[in-house]
Amino acid sequence: MNYSEKYQKWLSFADEETKKELLSIQNNEKEIEDRFYKDLAFGTGGLRGIMGAGSNRMNKYTVGKATFGLANYLKSKYSGEIKVALAYDSRNNSAFFAKVSAEIFANCGFKVFLYDTLVPVPVLSFTTAFLGCNAGVMITASHNPKEYNGYKVYDSRGCQFCTEDAKNAIGFINGIEDFASIPFGAQSKENITMLGEETLSSYLNEVKKQSLYEEKSDIKIVYTPLHGTGNLPVRRMLDGLDVTVVKEQELPDGNFSTVRSPNPEEEDALTIAIEKAKEISADIVLGTDPDCDRVGIAVRDNNGEYVLFTGNQTGALLVDFVLRMKKSTLNKKSTLVKTIVTSELGANIARKYGLIVEETLTGFKYIGDRINKYEDSGEQEFVIGYEESYGYLVGTHARDKDAVVSSMLICQMAAWYKNNGKTLIDGLNDIYREYGYYLDVLNSFVLKGKDGADKIESLMVYFREKGNTLFDDVKEVIDYSKGIAGLPKENVLKYIFDDGSWMAVRPSGTEPKIKVYYSIQDASRENAEKRFEAIKNTITKIIEG
């Protein structure tokens, strides 16, 4: 069925509101093609896409199809009573999609636990295991622009579906061909139990157990939840510290009206928070993304200016701090887990403390899966896991990145440094002096629509064919699509240079982007920056050419 036929089919069954939206684009062939040239794919992280009518959009029907297919998969896997936990973030339509999903699960005979207010991703991860559920669903598009929403699926231990579960669920979801078969509506609402403060408090109690430093400190913090779910949970974990919340960004707002993008990875996301920090001479600025699984920071330097930290820099500092504080409890099983596109700096710090270091593919689900495996085997103990994209986890109360526990530990770390007469900038420079300088940068190139998807595919073919001839000093090219080192196959290429520096390229799994990661190692910051610019210029010309 081509995109025009799909468009006509949707007009035949859609409700009046959806039909009205579809009719509004009837003379826009390009828009019809973009909405219907493919079905919104349920991948290893669930669904994510632009909201709107169409098979390639997030809407009542695509969410319903995913939910009904998932329900059928769970029925095939489990006997007896099946329980599912659901939660949602502050995005437009998140509460609606959660309600639609809860009703479908309930109509399938499941016992459903639905939060009565927005909560962070790690709360859903925790809740799924805490209530003994067979699966969990979080309605969120994380840090994506306001036009997006998504649907993340978790296993019984609160880890995002990994390869096997995702593959099996996709089979059942793709088997739903008739939207009329999806049991929409509130016929079995008695199967839905609303969750609130009691379960949230249980999560926060587990987060508090990860506390590492509670000495009195006069550290001043500015915090912004960027219109998301972090406001109340993060502030409760920072109770007792001097915290100023950015009022303009305190309340939920699915349009994220005060920022270009609600992503703490973006340089301008913390602009308003930094302005507030300058007013009150705060020591540190903290910002969490809408579903509160990522956190970004800025730190005041000696000139009163605020320096933004990358995810790799914050991660390295956290590794050093956590292991310093936990030194007496570390043992030969203690393990750090990082992704293949995360800097080696934190890993080298962990090795100095005697930790086992393991790598996973990009995506925190793979880190959560390692925790599950360590729990099953008893051969290793998870201490800390992180990825360069501002996601960190300490503790096993959740199996996904957790900006609530990370925010607490970052502020405790900053307080520890301040009580020792230093800033986090000083701490990072101490680490560089000991381990060498690491320049870690991510460049993303947005390529929208079918044409963009085709170009991303052709670029990956080009990079793969060029291999180690792309640069003169490439020692090795690791092609993760071949299933390297026992990892699942993934479309990622990593170029290792003679000096240990590396560059990696991969298509985003959640946005129309191709991402290029650089990690340049050198004793000299100046030399690292020159080398980075030379490599980046070559790659940019290829992608933009």
Short mmCIF file of N, CA and C in Angstrom, two decimals, residues 31 37 56 63 77 85 102 163 213 242-243 274 282 293 304 312 332 349-350 362 396 400 417 420 425 429 445 528 533:
data_model
loop_
_atom_site.label_atom_id
_atom_site.label_comp_id
_atom_site.label_asym_id
_atom_site.label_seq_id
_atom_site.Cartn_x
_atom_site.Cartn_y
_atom_site.Cartn_z
N GLU A 31 3.36 16.70 2.47
CA GLU A 31 2.97 16.44 3.86
C GLU A 31 2.29 15.08 3.99
N TYR A 37 4.44 7.66 4.43
CA TYR A 37 5.35 6.84 3.63
C TYR A 37 5.85 5.62 4.40
N ASN A 56 2.79 7.59 10.35
CA ASN A 56 4.16 7.93 10.76
C ASN A 56 4.15 9.04 11.81
N VAL A 63 -0.53 4.78 19.06
CA VAL A 63 -0.34 4.39 20.46
C VAL A 63 -1.22 3.20 20.80
N LYS A 77 3.40 -14.40 26.94
CA LYS A 77 4.57 -14.64 27.78
C LYS A 77 4.20 -15.05 29.20
N ALA A 85 2.32 -1.07 34.85
CA ALA A 85 2.41 0.28 35.42
C ALA A 85 2.53 1.29 34.29
N ALA A 102 -3.87 2.94 29.23
CA ALA A 102 -4.40 2.31 30.45
C ALA A 102 -5.73 1.63 30.16
N THR A 163 16.79 -6.40 23.30
CA THR A 163 16.68 -6.99 21.97
C THR A 163 15.59 -8.05 21.85
N TYR A 213 27.17 12.42 50.84
CA TYR A 213 27.84 13.51 51.56
C TYR A 213 26.78 14.49 52.04
N ASP A 242 20.66 25.32 49.83
CA ASP A 242 20.17 26.63 49.37
C ASP A 242 19.87 26.53 47.87
N VAL A 243 18.60 26.28 47.54
CA VAL A 243 18.19 26.05 46.15
C VAL A 243 17.22 27.15 45.70
N ILE A 274 21.14 30.44 34.13
CA ILE A 274 22.44 31.09 34.33
C ILE A 274 22.26 32.58 34.65
N ALA A 282 25.27 32.27 42.41
CA ALA A 282 25.17 30.84 42.73
C ALA A 282 26.44 30.11 42.34
N ASP A 293 15.32 12.35 33.22
CA ASP A 293 16.31 11.28 33.23
C ASP A 293 17.69 11.81 32.85
N GLY A 304 33.39 34.82 37.78
CA GLY A 304 31.95 35.00 37.91
C GLY A 304 31.16 34.57 36.69
N ASN A 312 30.20 13.99 29.42
CA ASN A 312 31.42 13.24 29.72
C ASN A 312 32.16 13.84 30.91
N LYS A 332 36.18 -6.72 44.36
CA LYS A 332 36.59 -7.21 43.04
C LYS A 332 35.42 -7.38 42.07
N ILE A 349 39.38 6.36 35.32
CA ILE A 349 39.28 6.65 36.75
C ILE A 349 38.80 5.39 37.49
N ALA A 350 37.78 4.75 36.94
CA ALA A 350 37.25 3.54 37.57
C ALA A 350 38.30 2.44 37.64
N THR A 362 24.85 2.19 22.55
CA THR A 362 24.20 3.43 22.95
C THR A 362 22.75 3.15 23.37
N THR A 396 20.61 0.68 42.26
CA THR A 396 19.83 -0.22 41.40
C THR A 396 18.33 -0.11 41.67
N ASP A 400 17.06 2.62 34.66
CA ASP A 400 17.17 3.61 33.60
C ASP A 400 17.91 4.80 34.19
N TYR A 417 33.40 19.63 47.26
CA TYR A 417 34.50 20.42 46.70
C TYR A 417 34.56 21.80 47.35
N ASN A 420 36.10 21.90 50.57
CA ASN A 420 37.54 21.70 50.46
C ASN A 420 38.22 22.83 49.67
N ILE A 425 35.08 22.98 38.63
CA ILE A 425 36.07 23.28 37.59
C ILE A 425 37.46 22.88 38.07
N ASN A 429 39.91 19.96 36.49
CA ASN A 429 41.31 20.23 36.10
C ASN A 429 42.28 19.30 36.84
N PHE A 445 23.47 16.37 12.99
CA PHE A 445 23.01 16.95 11.73
C PHE A 445 21.58 16.50 11.49
N ALA A 528 44.71 19.28 21.33
CA ALA A 528 43.46 18.51 21.19
C ALA A 528 42.43 19.30 20.40
N GLU A 533 39.29 20.16 15.39
CA GLU A 533 38.79 21.03 14.31
C GLU A 533 39.10 20.42 12.94
#
